[in-house]
PDB file of C-alpha atoms in Angstrom:
ATOM      1  CA  MET X   1      23.236  -0.969  -7.843  1.00 88.00           C
ATOM      2  CA  TYR X   2      20.672  -1.224  -5.136  1.00 95.00           C
ATOM      3  CA  ARG X   3      17.871   0.311  -7.091  1.00 92.00           C
ATOM      4  CA  ILE X   4      18.663  -1.692 -10.178  1.00 90.00           C
ATOM      5  CA  PHE X   5      19.312  -5.140  -8.729  1.00 93.00           C
ATOM      6  CA  PHE X   6      19.465  -5.698  -5.093  1.00 95.00           C
ATOM      7  CA  LYS X   7      16.098  -3.987  -4.257  1.00 97.00           C
ATOM      8  CA  SER X   8      14.269  -6.619  -6.419  1.00 96.00           C
ATOM      9  CA  VAL X   9      16.229  -9.548  -4.887  1.00 97.00           C
ATOM     10  CA  LEU X  10      15.465  -8.304  -1.402  1.00 96.00           C
ATOM     11  CA  ASP X  11      11.846  -7.744  -2.215  1.00 98.00           C
ATOM     12  CA  PHE X  12      11.399 -11.324  -3.501  1.00 98.00           C
ATOM     13  CA  THR X  13      13.364 -12.862  -0.557  1.00 97.00           C
ATOM     14  CA  VAL X  14      11.665 -10.912   2.237  1.00 97.00           C
ATOM     15  CA  ALA X  15       8.167 -11.393   0.728  1.00 98.00           C
ATOM     16  CA  PHE X  16       8.663 -15.115   0.438  1.00 98.00           C
ATOM     17  CA  ILE X  17       9.964 -15.433   4.107  1.00 98.00           C
ATOM     18  CA  ILE X  18       7.054 -13.475   5.462  1.00 97.00           C
ATOM     19  CA  LEU X  19       4.467 -15.455   3.634  1.00 97.00           C
ATOM     20  CA  MET X  20       5.998 -18.757   4.894  1.00 97.00           C
ATOM     21  CA  LEU X  21       6.271 -17.524   8.442  1.00 97.00           C
ATOM     22  CA  ALA X  22       2.832 -16.145   8.411  1.00 96.00           C
ATOM     23  CA  LEU X  23       1.006 -18.949   6.515  1.00 96.00           C
ATOM     24  CA  ILE X  24      -0.932 -20.427   9.449  1.00 97.00           C
ATOM     25  CA  PRO X  25      -2.229 -16.973  10.685  1.00 96.00           C
ATOM     26  CA  LEU X  26      -3.143 -16.013   7.191  1.00 97.00           C
ATOM     27  CA  LEU X  27      -5.158 -19.233   6.824  1.00 97.00           C
ATOM     28  CA  ILE X  28      -7.102 -18.336  10.035  1.00 97.00           C
ATOM     29  CA  ILE X  29      -7.714 -14.899   8.867  1.00 97.00           C
ATOM     30  CA  ALA X  30      -9.051 -16.396   5.496  1.00 97.00           C
ATOM     31  CA  MET X  31     -11.487 -18.587   7.414  1.00 97.00           C
ATOM     32  CA  LEU X  32     -12.704 -15.749   9.571  1.00 96.00           C
ATOM     33  CA  ILE X  33     -13.381 -13.714   6.396  1.00 96.00           C
ATOM     34  CA  LEU X  34     -15.280 -16.415   4.731  1.00 95.00           C
ATOM     35  CA  THR X  35     -17.212 -17.360   7.815  1.00 94.00           C
ATOM     36  CA  GLU X  36     -18.402 -13.832   8.678  1.00 93.00           C
ATOM     37  CA  SER X  37     -19.812 -12.807   5.279  1.00 90.00           C
ATOM     38  CA  SER X  38     -20.445 -14.239   1.844  1.00 89.00           C
ATOM     39  CA  GLY X  39     -18.204 -13.217  -0.995  1.00 91.00           C
ATOM     40  CA  PRO X  40     -14.625 -13.989  -2.266  1.00 94.00           C
ATOM     41  CA  LEU X  41     -11.651 -14.140  -0.062  1.00 96.00           C
ATOM     42  CA  PHE X  42      -9.768 -11.610  -1.937  1.00 96.00           C
ATOM     43  CA  PHE X  43     -10.691  -8.053  -3.335  1.00 94.00           C
ATOM     44  CA  LYS X  44      -8.937  -7.644  -6.687  1.00 95.00           C
ATOM     45  CA  GLN X  45      -8.586  -4.240  -8.432  1.00 95.00           C
ATOM     46  CA  GLU X  46      -6.812  -2.930 -11.385  1.00 97.00           C
ATOM     47  CA  ARG X  47      -3.986  -0.520 -10.417  1.00 97.00           C
ATOM     48  CA  VAL X  48      -1.277   1.368 -12.209  1.00 98.00           C
ATOM     49  CA  GLY X  49       2.308  -0.022 -11.900  1.00 97.00           C
ATOM     50  CA  LYS X  50       5.870   0.708 -13.035  1.00 97.00           C
ATOM     51  CA  ASP X  51       6.110   2.320 -16.472  1.00 97.00           C
ATOM     52  CA  LEU X  52       2.304   2.812 -16.448  1.00 97.00           C
ATOM     53  CA  LYS X  53       1.588  -0.895 -16.801  1.00 97.00           C
ATOM     54  CA  PHE X  54      -1.672  -2.098 -15.368  1.00 98.00           C
ATOM     55  CA  PHE X  55      -1.974  -5.161 -12.960  1.00 98.00           C
ATOM     56  CA  LYS X  56      -4.418  -6.561 -10.453  1.00 98.00           C
ATOM     57  CA  VAL X  57      -3.617  -5.820  -6.804  1.00 98.00           C
ATOM     58  CA  PHE X  58      -4.695  -8.328  -4.097  1.00 97.00           C
ATOM     59  CA  LYS X  59      -6.233  -7.495  -0.795  1.00 97.00           C
ATOM     60  CA  PHE X  60      -8.234  -9.465   1.799  1.00 97.00           C
ATOM     61  CA  ARG X  61     -11.791  -8.595   1.383  1.00 95.00           C
ATOM     62  CA  THR X  62     -13.032  -6.284   4.224  1.00 94.00           C
ATOM     63  CA  MET X  63     -16.421  -5.241   2.926  1.00 91.00           C
ATOM     64  CA  THR X  64     -19.748  -6.962   2.481  1.00 85.00           C
ATOM     65  CA  HIS X  65     -21.326  -7.388  -0.838  1.00 72.00           C
ATOM     66  CA  GLU X  66     -24.287  -5.101   0.164  1.00 67.00           C
ATOM     67  CA  LYS X  67     -24.839  -1.864  -1.745  1.00 60.00           C
ATOM     68  CA  ARG X  68     -23.426   1.272  -0.109  1.00 57.00           C
ATOM     69  CA  THR X  69     -23.198   4.928  -0.675  1.00 55.00           C
ATOM     70  CA  VAL X  70     -20.220   5.496  -2.950  1.00 48.00           C
ATOM     71  CA  GLY X  71     -18.311   8.671  -2.437  1.00 50.00           C
ATOM     72  CA  ASN X  72     -14.855  10.161  -2.960  1.00 51.00           C
ATOM     73  CA  THR X  73     -13.908  10.030   0.755  1.00 54.00           C
ATOM     74  CA  PRO X  74     -11.614   7.287   1.953  1.00 60.00           C
ATOM     75  CA  ILE X  75     -13.114   4.239   3.951  1.00 62.00           C
ATOM     76  CA  ILE X  76     -12.118   4.826   7.477  1.00 61.00           C
ATOM     77  CA  GLY X  77     -12.848   2.925  10.633  1.00 60.00           C
ATOM     78  CA  LYS X  78     -16.261   1.371  10.856  1.00 64.00           C
ATOM     79  CA  ALA X  79     -17.592   2.845   7.730  1.00 65.00           C
ATOM     80  CA  GLU X  80     -20.725   1.519   5.953  1.00 72.00           C
ATOM     81  CA  GLY X  81     -20.178  -1.903   4.659  1.00 82.00           C
ATOM     82  CA  VAL X  82     -17.049  -2.800   6.567  1.00 91.00           C
ATOM     83  CA  THR X  83     -17.225  -6.119   8.276  1.00 93.00           C
ATOM     84  CA  LYS X  84     -16.212  -6.651  12.006  1.00 93.00           C
ATOM     85  CA  VAL X  85     -13.279  -8.760  10.848  1.00 95.00           C
ATOM     86  CA  GLY X  86     -12.606  -6.189   8.122  1.00 94.00           C
ATOM     87  CA  TYR X  87     -12.405  -3.302  10.608  1.00 94.00           C
ATOM     88  CA  TYR X  88      -9.386  -4.899  12.386  1.00 94.00           C
ATOM     89  CA  LEU X  89      -7.801  -5.976   9.127  1.00 95.00           C
ATOM     90  CA  ARG X  90      -7.910  -2.417   8.003  1.00 92.00           C
ATOM     91  CA  ARG X  91      -6.851  -0.926  11.318  1.00 90.00           C
ATOM     92  CA  TYR X  92      -3.644  -2.993  11.447  1.00 93.00           C
ATOM     93  CA  LYS X  93      -3.007  -3.099   7.580  1.00 93.00           C
ATOM     94  CA  ILE X  94      -3.442  -6.890   7.583  1.00 96.00           C
ATOM     95  CA  ASP X  95      -5.725  -6.610   4.453  1.00 96.00           C
ATOM     96  CA  GLU X  96      -2.692  -5.438   2.522  1.00 96.00           C
ATOM     97  CA  LEU X  97      -0.650  -8.663   3.259  1.00 97.00           C
ATOM     98  CA  PRO X  98      -1.881 -10.527   0.107  1.00 97.00           C
ATOM     99  CA  GLN X  99      -0.016  -7.850  -1.837  1.00 98.00           C
ATOM    100  CA  LEU X 100       3.168  -9.914  -0.895  1.00 98.00           C
ATOM    101  CA  LEU X 101       1.861 -12.109  -3.804  1.00 98.00           C
ATOM    102  CA  ASN X 102       2.149  -9.028  -6.032  1.00 98.00           C
ATOM    103  CA  VAL X 103       5.651  -8.532  -4.785  1.00 98.00           C
ATOM    104  CA  LEU X 104       6.586 -12.175  -5.724  1.00 98.00           C
ATOM    105  CA  LEU X 105       4.930 -11.723  -9.149  1.00 97.00           C
ATOM    106  CA  GLY X 106       7.196  -8.586  -9.768  1.00 97.00           C
ATOM    107  CA  ASP X 107       4.257  -6.114  -9.986  1.00 98.00           C
ATOM    108  CA  MET X 108       5.122  -4.534  -6.658  1.00 98.00           C
ATOM    109  CA  SER X 109       7.951  -3.750  -4.248  1.00 98.00           C
ATOM    110  CA  LEU X 110       7.923  -3.770  -0.444  1.00 98.00           C
ATOM    111  CA  ILE X 111       8.683   0.068  -0.560  1.00 98.00           C
ATOM    112  CA  GLY X 112       7.526   2.532  -3.042  1.00 98.00           C
ATOM    113  CA  PRO X 113       4.625   4.879  -3.944  1.00 98.00           C
ATOM    114  CA  ARG X 114       1.254   3.121  -3.426  1.00 97.00           C
ATOM    115  CA  PRO X 115      -0.274   1.848  -6.618  1.00 97.00           C
ATOM    116  CA  SER X 116      -3.076   4.214  -7.945  1.00 95.00           C
ATOM    117  CA  VAL X 117      -6.145   3.544  -9.756  1.00 95.00           C
ATOM    118  CA  PRO X 118      -6.162   4.193 -13.374  1.00 96.00           C
ATOM    119  CA  GLU X 119      -8.663   7.033 -13.000  1.00 94.00           C
ATOM    120  CA  GLN X 120      -6.103   9.118 -11.164  1.00 94.00           C
ATOM    121  CA  LEU X 121      -3.823   9.290 -14.180  1.00 95.00           C
ATOM    122  CA  HIS X 122      -5.689  12.240 -15.741  1.00 93.00           C
ATOM    123  CA  GLN X 123      -5.450  14.185 -12.577  1.00 90.00           C
ATOM    124  CA  MET X 124      -1.594  14.023 -12.606  1.00 95.00           C
ATOM    125  CA  SER X 125       0.940  16.295 -14.194  1.00 95.00           C
ATOM    126  CA  GLU X 126       3.644  14.756 -16.343  1.00 95.00           C
ATOM    127  CA  ALA X 127       6.104  15.481 -13.476  1.00 95.00           C
ATOM    128  CA  GLU X 128       3.862  13.689 -10.959  1.00 96.00           C
ATOM    129  CA  LYS X 129       3.732  10.576 -13.298  1.00 97.00           C
ATOM    130  CA  GLN X 130       7.466  10.102 -12.512  1.00 97.00           C
ATOM    131  CA  ARG X 131       6.180   8.156  -9.540  1.00 97.00           C
ATOM    132  CA  TYR X 132       5.720   5.317 -12.002  1.00 98.00           C
ATOM    133  CA  SER X 133       9.402   5.083 -12.757  1.00 97.00           C
ATOM    134  CA  VAL X 134       9.637   2.679  -9.819  1.00 97.00           C
ATOM    135  CA  ARG X 135       7.535  -0.217  -8.758  1.00 98.00           C
ATOM    136  CA  PRO X 136       4.637   0.615  -6.359  1.00 98.00           C
ATOM    137  CA  GLY X 137       5.014  -0.508  -2.741  1.00 98.00           C
ATOM    138  CA  LEU X 138       3.122  -2.065   0.119  1.00 97.00           C
ATOM    139  CA  THR X 139       4.235   1.045   2.048  1.00 97.00           C
ATOM    140  CA  GLY X 140       6.086   4.293   1.116  1.00 97.00           C
ATOM    141  CA  LEU X 141       7.225   7.667   2.118  1.00 97.00           C
ATOM    142  CA  ALA X 142       3.748   9.150   1.891  1.00 96.00           C
ATOM    143  CA  GLN X 143       2.266   6.305   4.041  1.00 95.00           C
ATOM    144  CA  ILE X 144       4.685   7.060   6.992  1.00 96.00           C
ATOM    145  CA  ASN X 145       3.819  10.827   6.856  1.00 96.00           C
ATOM    146  CA  GLY X 146       0.107  10.758   6.999  1.00 91.00           C
ATOM    147  CA  ASN X 147      -1.271   8.710   4.144  1.00 91.00           C
ATOM    148  CA  ILE X 148      -5.045   9.173   4.048  1.00 87.00           C
ATOM    149  CA  HIS X 149      -4.776  12.252   6.094  1.00 88.00           C
ATOM    150  CA  LEU X 150      -2.841  13.935   3.231  1.00 93.00           C
ATOM    151  CA  SER X 151      -4.395  15.240   0.060  1.00 92.00           C
ATOM    152  CA  TRP X 152      -3.341  13.368  -3.259  1.00 93.00           C
ATOM    153  CA  LYS X 153      -1.018  16.207  -4.256  1.00 94.00           C
ATOM    154  CA  GLU X 154       0.613  16.159  -0.911  1.00 95.00           C
ATOM    155  CA  ARG X 155       1.113  12.306  -1.389  1.00 96.00           C
ATOM    156  CA  PHE X 156       2.585  12.912  -4.837  1.00 96.00           C
ATOM    157  CA  VAL X 157       5.143  15.239  -3.393  1.00 96.00           C
ATOM    158  CA  TYR X 158       6.319  12.535  -1.156  1.00 97.00           C
ATOM    159  CA  ASP X 159       6.199   9.907  -3.965  1.00 97.00           C
ATOM    160  CA  LEU X 160       8.496  12.117  -6.199  1.00 97.00           C
ATOM    161  CA  ASN X 161      10.954  12.690  -3.167  1.00 97.00           C
ATOM    162  CA  TYR X 162      11.131   8.883  -2.771  1.00 98.00           C
ATOM    163  CA  VAL X 163      11.831   8.252  -6.470  1.00 97.00           C
ATOM    164  CA  LYS X 164      14.754  10.737  -6.293  1.00 96.00           C
ATOM    165  CA  ASN X 165      16.174   8.870  -3.223  1.00 95.00           C
ATOM    166  CA  VAL X 166      15.852   5.217  -3.667  1.00 97.00           C
ATOM    167  CA  THR X 167      18.407   3.754  -1.178  1.00 97.00           C
ATOM    168  CA  PHE X 168      18.654   0.798   0.992  1.00 97.00           C
ATOM    169  CA  TRP X 169      18.964   3.090   4.231  1.00 96.00           C
ATOM    170  CA  ASN X 170      15.812   5.093   3.175  1.00 97.00           C
ATOM    171  CA  ASP X 171      13.870   1.840   2.663  1.00 98.00           C
ATOM    172  CA  LEU X 172      14.912   0.472   5.947  1.00 97.00           C
ATOM    173  CA  LYS X 173      13.733   3.653   7.702  1.00 96.00           C
ATOM    174  CA  ILE X 174      10.371   3.478   5.938  1.00 97.00           C
ATOM    175  CA  ILE X 175       9.958  -0.197   7.026  1.00 96.00           C
ATOM    176  CA  PHE X 176      10.753   0.574  10.714  1.00 94.00           C
ATOM    177  CA  ARG X 177       8.473   3.600  10.808  1.00 95.00           C
ATOM    178  CA  THR X 178       5.728   1.722   9.154  1.00 95.00           C
ATOM    179  CA  VAL X 179       5.767  -0.780  12.074  1.00 93.00           C
ATOM    180  CA  PHE X 180       5.059   2.094  14.487  1.00 92.00           C
ATOM    181  CA  ILE X 181       2.346   3.460  12.303  1.00 91.00           C
ATOM    182  CA  VAL X 182       0.524   0.136  12.254  1.00 91.00           C
ATOM    183  CA  ILE X 183       0.674   0.033  16.015  1.00 89.00           C
ATOM    184  CA  LEU X 184      -0.152   3.628  16.923  1.00 88.00           C
ATOM    185  CA  GLY X 185      -2.072   4.890  13.780  1.00 83.00           C
ATOM    186  CA  GLU X 186      -1.381   7.111  10.874  1.00 81.00           C
ATOM    187  CA  HIS X 187      -2.805  10.248  12.378  1.00 75.00           C
ATOM    188  CA  LYS X 188      -0.019  10.434  14.944  1.00 78.00           C
ATOM    189  CA  PHE X 189       2.584  10.659  12.263  1.00 82.00           C
ATOM    190  CA  LEU X 190       0.959  13.342  10.106  1.00 87.00           C
ATOM    191  CA  ASN X 191       3.573  15.576   8.466  1.00 89.00           C
ATOM    192  CA  LYS X 192       2.430  17.650   5.641  1.00 88.00           C
ATOM    193  CA  PRO X 193       5.039  18.469   3.011  1.00 88.00           C
ATOM    194  CA  THR X 194       5.782  21.984   1.696  1.00 77.00           C
ATOM    195  CA  MET X 195       4.425  21.870  -1.850  1.00 67.00           C
ATOM    196  CA  ASP X 196       7.688  23.368  -3.304  1.00 61.00           C
ATOM    197  CA  GLU X 197       9.427  20.211  -2.355  1.00 55.00           C
ATOM    198  CA  LYS X 198       8.814  18.663  -5.867  1.00 52.00           C
TER     199      LYS X 198
END
């Protein structure tokens, strides 16, 4: 019952309340972003959602519009092109808050596998694509166990474990642990899965 109905109701209610309570701080952040560097307020990118449906994910822009060296490694810390404001937005995951709009639109959940880019689909097995049987989340099981410090295959293991165990209590545990990770950093919570956990 939770997975089918109450999770969606809880997602919408909590996302709406957070947006209303954080409205003034979000407006201040928006002004800082637009004042520091030229460019749009939001970074929008196509991602893969539930049932392999594509949607546009929202983030606060944390990069300049200057050309930078593009690679496959994640953008961490004060990487090339990251603005001063953007560094702190990334460090404390504030750049992800506009995805509460994605939750209100029904594209995302508060908790679930992170939405992937379409290019990753061809790298996944059919079993790994089961991660798309639920809506992607702002945070998830992989994010509280190391996130960018895990390989994609290791993240997929956690994603599939989450899909098999969608409960209110598991979601609550992930939310509480996410708070500590935002404060202390992801590297302190690194917990690699055994690859036979699929």
